[in-house]
Amino acid sequence: MNPLLEQFISESRESLQGIGEKLMQLEKEPESSELMTELFRFVHTLKGNSGLFDLPELTRVLHAGEDLMDAVRNGEVAYSPLLADRLLDAMDFVGLLCDEIDTNGSTDAKHVNNSVRLADSLRQLIVVIVPTTEGASSAVVNELPIVPEQPDPANQLPLSDIPEEISMAAYRAAVTGKPLHWLAYSPVEECFFQGDDPFYQARQTPGILWGDITARTPWPKLAELDPYCCVLDFSILSTATLEELQEYYRYVPDQVRIIPVPGSFLILPQGEPNGGPVYEDFVADALKMLHANNIAGLTHATRSMLDVSNPNLWLSAALRWLLLVIELEPDNVFVCERILLSLRTMTPPVWHELAGGCDTRINGDVNSELPHNLAQEESEPVPAMLSPEVTALIAAQREILSLPDDIAWLAGRLKSVAASLSGCLHAIGANGIIQSLGAALDEALAQRASAPLLHWLDSHFKPSVDAAPFLPQSVQPATTTQIGQSVEEVKYGRRAEDSYSGPKSIKVDQVKIDRLMNLIGEMVVAKNALPYLAGRAENVFGVRDLSREIKSQYAVINRIAEEMQDTIMQVRMMPVSFVFQRFPRLVRDTSHKLGKEVNLILEGEETEADKNIIESLGDPLVHIVRNSLDHGVEMPDVRRALGKPATGTIFIRATQEADRVVIEIRDDGKGIDPEIIKRLALEKGIIDNERLERLTDQEAVNLVFAAGFSTASVISDLSGRGVGMDVVRTAIEKVNGTLQLESEKGRGTRIRLSLPLSMAVTNVMIVESNNQLFGVPIGSVVETVRIPRADIHTIKKNQATVLRGRIVPLKPLNSLLGQHVPPRANEEDELAVLIVSLGDESVGIMVDNFRETVEIILKPMTGVLAGLSAYAGSALLGDGSVLMVLDIKEIL
Amino acid sequence: MAITFKKDRIVFSDVASGEDAERLLEWLQKHPKAKIDLSACTHLQPANLQVLMAAKCSIIAKPKDKLLADWIDSALQLI
């Protein structure tokens, strides 16, 4: 998942929580316009963000929510608990989608239905009070969008418009198990302005067999025609599955109705209704053969009849259909019979009316919803074909009977139900069972309960139809997916009892992390007390075993503490991209301002370091990059004249090397001229003539880091305010970083910053001097040597020694700290010298003795001690004593 | 140019865009008898189609793409 989406998810969760809270607060004070505005802003932001991604389901719901909240905010719609309910529902849905995106990276097209339903339920609330007059929302509202899963029954479709060969192909497809769907696609009027091309959309429908375009309204005169107001309706017959179609039309689900069509519904012969009863003989013969299961004979007879008939006749069309049915479904006697019977009337069979009782025979694969009536037909005199009205009526009676019985007017209710049913039975010609109905009624009246009647109803009409009594789809076959969806629809939302998949990241106040950091620091110190204890146990109390045990315990605690420290450190890690991300803009703007062409290349943005380190990097880096832009990269024409590409390049790369982050900034500009630097340094009094002679070019270049050095002759508003690179150096050194500059005149400059990954733990070497312990950061220690007193020479007042052919100045630590005690030598009259690096030079510090190196948590000096610049800070040692850590650069 | 206007014919080629519909409408208002040649047409932005439907144009050449031709037949009720 890309970081943008990740952020969106985490922000969305926050917004959702915010929306939930605001809604709760609103329940208490529904008049608060402030809360309302905040609520609107949440929804608005959420919707805006979702638009960045390809999440139509999400955006649709949020858009509706935004519209609604806008209306509420403007006082057009009053706040109501219903509104809150629906909004919360919608937000639950959004949360659900967020979870799904989180796990799968995208949302499933199956959510289209819920999305449309929720969006509609929200929009309905807007319409109640403010009937919008125009715009997208009104079009949607007025059209009463029909969710694809609740389509009109297939029986009202103009299936006869489909040409015979396509109907036959579709029927063939249906028989071979393919789904058939009728799509009614009514694009909104302003769809052209939204960049839609509904015609193209329709043409590309998956599994398209046939399509038709009709105009919704009669065409006006050409002079009054607005060609950009879409009034076209598209009808499409497709063999794609419901899911495929929903996926394909997922952006306009409110404009599309998808209706499953049983294959047999397409058997609609068309043609000249010439002739008439002339065919009676044929029909009679054919029926006889059909019932005798003489398929071969029937085929033969049909073919001969077809041969002698005009192919344009209605009769011929019916016969062609008959042949097709015999070919594809030779067992489907029912359909064949209907086709033959229809020859008598010259009207196509009304399949949907027959559908109730002829499921398996009409189309076994689609019509599996209503298998019950077929079974009834044999045993009970209930007609096989129940029209939708009858089914609905029976379902309604069943519903009435399911109501609680504890009412005074139960008898009246029972009687009325019985009367309805009896009338109904009469109408469908099922007179045979009216009597048993009467018996059931008597029994019910006697028991003062609905049960007997209900039982009667169940035994004669199977209750499977009653799931949705008044919906036309009870007649119309529903596929299993639809059932699945309607069940899901009831419970998509999440409530308290559902398990939440919590967010993967948490926001923590930095103070808490710092506290954790301090605690682990103290833990490390406390842990370090154990070896002392072990030592005491052995030396003072003389219990060796205990000492060993303490040491082994210490090893365990040590391991855990180190891991803990590592982990806490990880928490504080941040990628350098945090700093890098500002550079593209900075380089672009600055180079524009300067009229230079610069190409910025960033590498290693994912390299991580401690938050403090990263933050301290920001300003120095900006300074360095500005310097490169301002002083480094030349103007395009200068560059061209020098034979360089007109566009300069600034290259910033971050890498991790052991426990340090290295950042390299390189440009291919004019570089630094050591001669100019030397001259300037002399002018500014940073170096004297004598030193000028000895400076190498590399050393000269590094003078830019000297305090008070700025090479720019003109102070621009970008860089060169006189604060120069020494500020950069100071900032980097403050976080124990080092910085290297290499430059080649005419070729470019390279600056290398090396920073510790984390500054929490410092390694120091403990030295002893004048009976005191001091810490020296290990980073500045080059080596430790013991030098015989004889090898120490005094030059003027300064002491020095020759170490491996180089003169190293020596300074006693005591005198550096203002103590007039000479350093102590050991038995062999050797002095302990700590060689430390100071920039490019090495200096020897004379101490009394070396001790071990320890990891400490360096605490900066605070309060009155803050003024003591000789010390970088203090730390607690394992035995509880305080160690002062020297700031070598300051004391030398 | 997806639509070429000739003396008594309008010839479509490739894809007629939404902007073309406006000129098509103007032209058809001036030349209501113009015949439509769609043989080289691969797609019509539906605004064009609406103009053709409203003007009840007579098509002298159908698109080569059979499916597109069927769609246009259905739209202009030429079946």
PDB file of N, CA, C and O in Angstrom, chain A residues 192 196-200 202-203 208 211-215 219 222-223 225 227-232 234-236, chain B residues 18-22 25 28-29 42-47 49-51 53-56 65 68 71-72 74-75:
ATOM      1  N   PHE A 192     -22.911  14.567 -19.808  1.00  0.00           N
ATOM      2  CA  PHE A 192     -21.857  14.936 -20.767  1.00  0.00           C
ATOM      3  C   PHE A 192     -20.893  15.929 -20.139  1.00  0.00           C
ATOM      4  O   PHE A 192     -19.711  15.936 -20.438  1.00  0.00           O
ATOM      5  N   ASP A 196     -18.679  12.102 -18.973  1.00  0.00           N
ATOM      6  CA  ASP A 196     -19.110  10.727 -19.243  1.00  0.00           C
ATOM      7  C   ASP A 196     -19.448  10.573 -20.717  1.00  0.00           C
ATOM      8  O   ASP A 196     -19.901  11.513 -21.367  1.00  0.00           O
ATOM      9  N   ASP A 197     -19.232   9.401 -21.209  1.00  0.00           N
ATOM     10  CA  ASP A 197     -19.735   9.062 -22.536  1.00  0.00           C
ATOM     11  C   ASP A 197     -20.580   7.811 -22.363  1.00  0.00           C
ATOM     12  O   ASP A 197     -20.077   6.698 -22.457  1.00  0.00           O
ATOM     13  N   PRO A 198     -21.856   7.989 -22.042  1.00  0.00           N
ATOM     14  CA  PRO A 198     -22.674   6.811 -21.727  1.00  0.00           C
ATOM     15  C   PRO A 198     -22.768   5.828 -22.896  1.00  0.00           C
ATOM     16  O   PRO A 198     -22.872   4.628 -22.677  1.00  0.00           O
ATOM     17  N   PHE A 199     -22.702   6.349 -24.102  1.00  0.00           N
ATOM     18  CA  PHE A 199     -22.789   5.456 -25.253  1.00  0.00           C
ATOM     19  C   PHE A 199     -21.589   4.517 -25.264  1.00  0.00           C
ATOM     20  O   PHE A 199     -21.712   3.311 -25.437  1.00  0.00           O
ATOM     21  N   TYR A 200     -20.421   5.116 -25.035  1.00  0.00           N
ATOM     22  CA  TYR A 200     -19.213   4.299 -25.001  1.00  0.00           C
ATOM     23  C   TYR A 200     -19.306   3.296 -23.856  1.00  0.00           C
ATOM     24  O   TYR A 200     -18.987   2.125 -23.992  1.00  0.00           O
ATOM     25  N   ALA A 202     -21.955   2.061 -22.537  1.00  0.00           N
ATOM     26  CA  ALA A 202     -22.906   1.008 -22.886  1.00  0.00           C
ATOM     27  C   ALA A 202     -22.292   0.042 -23.891  1.00  0.00           C
ATOM     28  O   ALA A 202     -22.431  -1.172 -23.763  1.00  0.00           O
ATOM     29  N   ARG A 203     -21.573   0.602 -24.865  1.00  0.00           N
ATOM     30  CA  ARG A 203     -20.990  -0.269 -25.898  1.00  0.00           C
ATOM     31  C   ARG A 203     -19.994  -1.240 -25.315  1.00  0.00           C
ATOM     32  O   ARG A 203     -19.789  -2.336 -25.829  1.00  0.00           O
ATOM     33  N   ILE A 208     -21.976  -8.145 -23.579  1.00  0.00           N
ATOM     34  CA  ILE A 208     -23.128  -7.543 -24.265  1.00  0.00           C
ATOM     35  C   ILE A 208     -23.571  -8.403 -25.446  1.00  0.00           C
ATOM     36  O   ILE A 208     -22.752  -8.898 -26.223  1.00  0.00           O
ATOM     37  N   GLY A 211     -28.068  -4.289 -27.754  1.00  0.00           N
ATOM     38  CA  GLY A 211     -28.291  -3.015 -27.091  1.00  0.00           C
ATOM     39  C   GLY A 211     -29.269  -2.168 -27.878  1.00  0.00           C
ATOM     40  O   GLY A 211     -29.453  -2.350 -29.082  1.00  0.00           O
ATOM     41  N   ASP A 212     -29.898  -1.262 -27.187  1.00  0.00           N
ATOM     42  CA  ASP A 212     -30.903  -0.433 -27.826  1.00  0.00           C
ATOM     43  C   ASP A 212     -30.828   0.957 -27.196  1.00  0.00           C
ATOM     44  O   ASP A 212     -30.581   1.092 -25.997  1.00  0.00           O
ATOM     45  N   ILE A 213     -31.029   1.966 -28.045  1.00  0.00           N
ATOM     46  CA  ILE A 213     -31.029   3.334 -27.534  1.00  0.00           C
ATOM     47  C   ILE A 213     -32.394   3.938 -27.796  1.00  0.00           C
ATOM     48  O   ILE A 213     -32.908   3.859 -28.910  1.00  0.00           O
ATOM     49  N   THR A 214     -32.972   4.514 -26.797  1.00  0.00           N
ATOM     50  CA  THR A 214     -34.237   5.214 -27.011  1.00  0.00           C
ATOM     51  C   THR A 214     -34.139   6.582 -26.340  1.00  0.00           C
ATOM     52  O   THR A 214     -33.365   6.782 -25.425  1.00  0.00           O
ATOM     53  N   ALA A 215     -34.968   7.479 -26.825  1.00  0.00           N
ATOM     54  CA  ALA A 215     -34.994   8.804 -26.235  1.00  0.00           C
ATOM     55  C   ALA A 215     -36.080   8.827 -25.176  1.00  0.00           C
ATOM     56  O   ALA A 215     -37.158   8.261 -25.362  1.00  0.00           O
ATOM     57  N   TRP A 219     -38.452  14.135 -29.514  1.00  0.00           N
ATOM     58  CA  TRP A 219     -37.451  15.134 -29.887  1.00  0.00           C
ATOM     59  C   TRP A 219     -38.115  16.471 -30.204  1.00  0.00           C
ATOM     60  O   TRP A 219     -39.124  16.508 -30.906  1.00  0.00           O
ATOM     61  N   LEU A 222     -35.339  20.969 -34.211  1.00  0.00           N
ATOM     62  CA  LEU A 222     -33.883  21.072 -34.142  1.00  0.00           C
ATOM     63  C   LEU A 222     -33.434  22.383 -33.512  1.00  0.00           C
ATOM     64  O   LEU A 222     -32.451  22.441 -32.793  1.00  0.00           O
ATOM     65  N   ALA A 223     -34.178  23.447 -33.799  1.00  0.00           N
ATOM     66  CA  ALA A 223     -33.784  24.764 -33.298  1.00  0.00           C
ATOM     67  C   ALA A 223     -33.834  24.806 -31.767  1.00  0.00           C
ATOM     68  O   ALA A 223     -33.105  25.565 -31.141  1.00  0.00           O
ATOM     69  N   LEU A 225     -33.338  22.118 -29.857  1.00  0.00           N
ATOM     70  CA  LEU A 225     -32.645  20.955 -29.289  1.00  0.00           C
ATOM     71  C   LEU A 225     -31.389  21.382 -28.523  1.00  0.00           C
ATOM     72  O   LEU A 225     -30.608  22.199 -29.006  1.00  0.00           O
ATOM     73  N   PRO A 227     -28.288  19.585 -27.589  1.00  0.00           N
ATOM     74  CA  PRO A 227     -27.650  18.272 -27.786  1.00  0.00           C
ATOM     75  C   PRO A 227     -26.872  17.833 -26.547  1.00  0.00           C
ATOM     76  O   PRO A 227     -26.536  16.659 -26.430  1.00  0.00           O
ATOM     77  N   TYR A 228     -26.590  18.769 -25.655  1.00  0.00           N
ATOM     78  CA  TYR A 228     -25.773  18.398 -24.496  1.00  0.00           C
ATOM     79  C   TYR A 228     -26.587  18.046 -23.262  1.00  0.00           C
ATOM     80  O   TYR A 228     -26.073  17.971 -22.161  1.00  0.00           O
ATOM     81  N   CYS A 229     -27.878  17.906 -23.459  1.00  0.00           N
ATOM     82  CA  CYS A 229     -28.707  17.414 -22.376  1.00  0.00           C
ATOM     83  C   CYS A 229     -29.050  15.969 -22.717  1.00  0.00           C
ATOM     84  O   CYS A 229     -29.773  15.712 -23.675  1.00  0.00           O
ATOM     85  N   CYS A 230     -28.495  15.072 -21.977  1.00  0.00           N
ATOM     86  CA  CYS A 230     -28.634  13.661 -22.350  1.00  0.00           C
ATOM     87  C   CYS A 230     -30.027  13.139 -22.017  1.00  0.00           C
ATOM     88  O   CYS A 230     -30.430  13.149 -20.850  1.00  0.00           O
ATOM     89  N   VAL A 231     -30.763  12.733 -23.040  1.00  0.00           N
ATOM     90  CA  VAL A 231     -32.092  12.170 -22.798  1.00  0.00           C
ATOM     91  C   VAL A 231     -32.152  10.738 -23.302  1.00  0.00           C
ATOM     92  O   VAL A 231     -33.224  10.210 -23.577  1.00  0.00           O
ATOM     93  N   LEU A 232     -31.000  10.123 -23.436  1.00  0.00           N
ATOM     94  CA  LEU A 232     -30.973   8.775 -23.996  1.00  0.00           C
ATOM     95  C   LEU A 232     -31.113   7.728 -22.896  1.00  0.00           C
ATOM     96  O   LEU A 232     -30.596   7.901 -21.798  1.00  0.00           O
ATOM     97  N   PHE A 234     -30.468   3.601 -22.391  1.00  0.00           N
ATOM     98  CA  PHE A 234     -29.829   2.457 -23.029  1.00  0.00           C
ATOM     99  C   PHE A 234     -30.387   1.176 -22.432  1.00  0.00           C
ATOM    100  O   PHE A 234     -30.546   1.067 -21.218  1.00  0.00           O
ATOM    101  N   SER A 235     -30.717   0.259 -23.303  1.00  0.00           N
ATOM    102  CA  SER A 235     -31.130  -1.062 -22.832  1.00  0.00           C
ATOM    103  C   SER A 235     -30.109  -2.056 -23.362  1.00  0.00           C
ATOM    104  O   SER A 235     -29.709  -1.979 -24.526  1.00  0.00           O
ATOM    105  N   ILE A 236     -29.714  -2.947 -22.508  1.00  0.00           N
ATOM    106  CA  ILE A 236     -28.641  -3.858 -22.887  1.00  0.00           C
ATOM    107  C   ILE A 236     -28.985  -5.250 -22.380  1.00  0.00           C
ATOM    108  O   ILE A 236     -29.468  -5.417 -21.258  1.00  0.00           O
TER     109      ILE A 236
ATOM    110  N   GLY B  18     -17.648  15.492 -28.466  1.00  0.00           N
ATOM    111  CA  GLY B  18     -18.758  16.283 -27.960  1.00  0.00           C
ATOM    112  C   GLY B  18     -18.847  17.648 -28.624  1.00  0.00           C
ATOM    113  O   GLY B  18     -19.929  18.142 -28.922  1.00  0.00           O
ATOM    114  N   GLU B  19     -17.674  18.237 -28.898  1.00  0.00           N
ATOM    115  CA  GLU B  19     -17.684  19.577 -29.504  1.00  0.00           C
ATOM    116  C   GLU B  19     -18.266  19.529 -30.915  1.00  0.00           C
ATOM    117  O   GLU B  19     -18.877  20.485 -31.395  1.00  0.00           O
ATOM    118  N   ASP B  20     -18.046  18.386 -31.603  1.00  0.00           N
ATOM    119  CA  ASP B  20     -18.536  18.275 -32.976  1.00  0.00           C
ATOM    120  C   ASP B  20     -20.049  18.402 -33.051  1.00  0.00           C
ATOM    121  O   ASP B  20     -20.608  18.829 -34.060  1.00  0.00           O
ATOM    122  N   ALA B  21     -20.711  18.014 -31.943  1.00  0.00           N
ATOM    123  CA  ALA B  21     -22.174  17.959 -31.977  1.00  0.00           C
ATOM    124  C   ALA B  21     -22.773  19.338 -32.254  1.00  0.00           C
ATOM    125  O   ALA B  21     -23.791  19.461 -32.941  1.00  0.00           O
ATOM    126  N   GLU B  22     -22.133  20.346 -31.742  1.00  0.00           N
ATOM    127  CA  GLU B  22     -22.665  21.692 -31.915  1.00  0.00           C
ATOM    128  C   GLU B  22     -22.676  22.090 -33.389  1.00  0.00           C
ATOM    129  O   GLU B  22     -23.676  22.577 -33.918  1.00  0.00           O
ATOM    130  N   LEU B  25     -25.186  20.121 -35.319  1.00  0.00           N
ATOM    131  CA  LEU B  25     -26.551  20.624 -35.141  1.00  0.00           C
ATOM    132  C   LEU B  25     -26.777  21.862 -36.012  1.00  0.00           C
ATOM    133  O   LEU B  25     -27.785  21.960 -36.733  1.00  0.00           O
ATOM    134  N   LEU B  28     -27.084  20.852 -39.653  1.00  0.00           N
ATOM    135  CA  LEU B  28     -28.328  20.149 -39.961  1.00  0.00           C
ATOM    136  C   LEU B  28     -29.516  21.119 -39.946  1.00  0.00           C
ATOM    137  O   LEU B  28     -30.514  20.900 -40.654  1.00  0.00           O
ATOM    138  N   GLN B  29     -29.402  22.165 -39.154  1.00  0.00           N
ATOM    139  CA  GLN B  29     -30.491  23.153 -39.175  1.00  0.00           C
ATOM    140  C   GLN B  29     -30.531  23.863 -40.518  1.00  0.00           C
ATOM    141  O   GLN B  29     -31.598  24.173 -41.037  1.00  0.00           O
ATOM    142  N   THR B  42     -16.006   5.310 -35.985  1.00  0.00           N
ATOM    143  CA  THR B  42     -15.772   4.244 -35.002  1.00  0.00           C
ATOM    144  C   THR B  42     -16.504   4.489 -33.687  1.00  0.00           C
ATOM    145  O   THR B  42     -16.775   3.563 -32.952  1.00  0.00           O
ATOM    146  N   HIS B  43     -16.787   5.756 -33.408  1.00  0.00           N
ATOM    147  CA  HIS B  43     -17.590   6.045 -32.219  1.00  0.00           C
ATOM    148  C   HIS B  43     -18.173   7.449 -32.321  1.00  0.00           C
ATOM    149  O   HIS B  43     -17.581   8.329 -32.927  1.00  0.00           O
ATOM    150  N   LEU B  44     -19.331   7.612 -31.716  1.00  0.00           N
ATOM    151  CA  LEU B  44     -19.975   8.924 -31.673  1.00  0.00           C
ATOM    152  C   LEU B  44     -20.145   9.317 -30.220  1.00  0.00           C
ATOM    153  O   LEU B  44     -20.677   8.529 -29.437  1.00  0.00           O
ATOM    154  N   GLN B  45     -19.732  10.485 -29.897  1.00  0.00           N
ATOM    155  CA  GLN B  45     -20.093  10.965 -28.563  1.00  0.00           C
ATOM    156  C   GLN B  45     -21.617  11.105 -28.600  1.00  0.00           C
ATOM    157  O   GLN B  45     -22.177  11.571 -29.593  1.00  0.00           O
ATOM    158  N   PRO B  46     -22.322  10.692 -27.561  1.00  0.00           N
ATOM    159  CA  PRO B  46     -23.789  10.598 -27.676  1.00  0.00           C
ATOM    160  C   PRO B  46     -24.502  11.917 -27.991  1.00  0.00           C
ATOM    161  O   PRO B  46     -25.643  11.879 -28.471  1.00  0.00           O
ATOM    162  N   ALA B  47     -23.861  13.056 -27.753  1.00  0.00           N
ATOM    163  CA  ALA B  47     -24.513  14.305 -28.143  1.00  0.00           C
ATOM    164  C   ALA B  47     -24.731  14.331 -29.652  1.00  0.00           C
ATOM    165  O   ALA B  47     -25.781  14.772 -30.142  1.00  0.00           O
ATOM    166  N   LEU B  49     -25.125  11.715 -31.467  1.00  0.00           N
ATOM    167  CA  LEU B  49     -26.177  10.747 -31.718  1.00  0.00           C
ATOM    168  C   LEU B  49     -27.550  11.384 -31.476  1.00  0.00           C
ATOM    169  O   LEU B  49     -28.485  11.197 -32.257  1.00  0.00           O
ATOM    170  N   GLN B  50     -27.625  12.180 -30.426  1.00  0.00           N
ATOM    171  CA  GLN B  50     -28.896  12.832 -30.119  1.00  0.00           C
ATOM    172  C   GLN B  50     -29.303  13.773 -31.249  1.00  0.00           C
ATOM    173  O   GLN B  50     -30.476  13.856 -31.604  1.00  0.00           O
ATOM    174  N   VAL B  51     -28.324  14.474 -31.794  1.00  0.00           N
ATOM    175  CA  VAL B  51     -28.627  15.376 -32.908  1.00  0.00           C
ATOM    176  C   VAL B  51     -29.151  14.571 -34.094  1.00  0.00           C
ATOM    177  O   VAL B  51     -30.179  14.907 -34.699  1.00  0.00           O
ATOM    178  N   MET B  53     -30.554  11.715 -34.038  1.00  0.00           N
ATOM    179  CA  MET B  53     -31.877  11.152 -33.733  1.00  0.00           C
ATOM    180  C   MET B  53     -32.938  12.225 -33.860  1.00  0.00           C
ATOM    181  O   MET B  53     -34.014  11.991 -34.430  1.00  0.00           O
ATOM    182  N   ALA B  54     -32.654  13.405 -33.326  1.00  0.00           N
ATOM    183  CA  ALA B  54     -33.658  14.469 -33.345  1.00  0.00           C
ATOM    184  C   ALA B  54     -33.908  14.949 -34.765  1.00  0.00           C
ATOM    185  O   ALA B  54     -35.034  15.317 -35.131  1.00  0.00           O
ATOM    186  N   ALA B  55     -32.848  14.951 -35.573  1.00  0.00           N
ATOM    187  CA  ALA B  55     -32.999  15.452 -36.943  1.00  0.00           C
ATOM    188  C   ALA B  55     -33.587  14.395 -37.868  1.00  0.00           C
ATOM    189  O   ALA B  55     -33.890  14.689 -39.026  1.00  0.00           O
ATOM    190  N   LYS B  56     -33.755  13.179 -37.331  1.00  0.00           N
ATOM    191  CA  LYS B  56     -34.271  12.060 -38.132  1.00  0.00           C
ATOM    192  C   LYS B  56     -33.522  11.947 -39.457  1.00  0.00           C
ATOM    193  O   LYS B  56     -34.102  11.895 -40.537  1.00  0.00           O
ATOM    194  N   ASP B  65     -18.171  -1.130 -38.357  1.00  0.00           N
ATOM    195  CA  ASP B  65     -18.286  -1.933 -37.132  1.00  0.00           C
ATOM    196  C   ASP B  65     -19.744  -2.388 -36.981  1.00  0.00           C
ATOM    197  O   ASP B  65     -20.634  -1.580 -36.769  1.00  0.00           O
ATOM    198  N   LEU B  68     -21.574  -1.347 -33.742  1.00  0.00           N
ATOM    199  CA  LEU B  68     -21.911   0.069 -33.723  1.00  0.00           C
ATOM    200  C   LEU B  68     -23.086   0.325 -34.669  1.00  0.00           C
ATOM    201  O   LEU B  68     -24.018   1.068 -34.340  1.00  0.00           O
ATOM    202  N   TRP B  71     -26.253  -0.579 -32.977  1.00  0.00           N
ATOM    203  CA  TRP B  71     -26.648   0.432 -31.993  1.00  0.00           C
ATOM    204  C   TRP B  71     -27.315   1.615 -32.693  1.00  0.00           C
ATOM    205  O   TRP B  71     -28.336   2.111 -32.243  1.00  0.00           O
ATOM    206  N   ILE B  72     -26.681   2.048 -33.768  1.00  0.00           N
ATOM    207  CA  ILE B  72     -27.200   3.241 -34.436  1.00  0.00           C
ATOM    208  C   ILE B  72     -28.543   2.939 -35.104  1.00  0.00           C
ATOM    209  O   ILE B  72     -29.462   3.763 -35.081  1.00  0.00           O
ATOM    210  N   SER B  74     -30.671   0.911 -33.956  1.00  0.00           N
ATOM    211  CA  SER B  74     -31.686   0.901 -32.891  1.00  0.00           C
ATOM    212  C   SER B  74     -32.033   2.321 -32.476  1.00  0.00           C
ATOM    213  O   SER B  74     -33.183   2.654 -32.219  1.00  0.00           O
ATOM    214  N   ALA B  75     -31.018   3.171 -32.450  1.00  0.00           N
ATOM    215  CA  ALA B  75     -31.264   4.543 -32.029  1.00  0.00           C
ATOM    216  C   ALA B  75     -32.130   5.280 -33.037  1.00  0.00           C
ATOM    217  O   ALA B  75     -33.044   6.025 -32.673  1.00  0.00           O
TER     218      ALA B  75
END
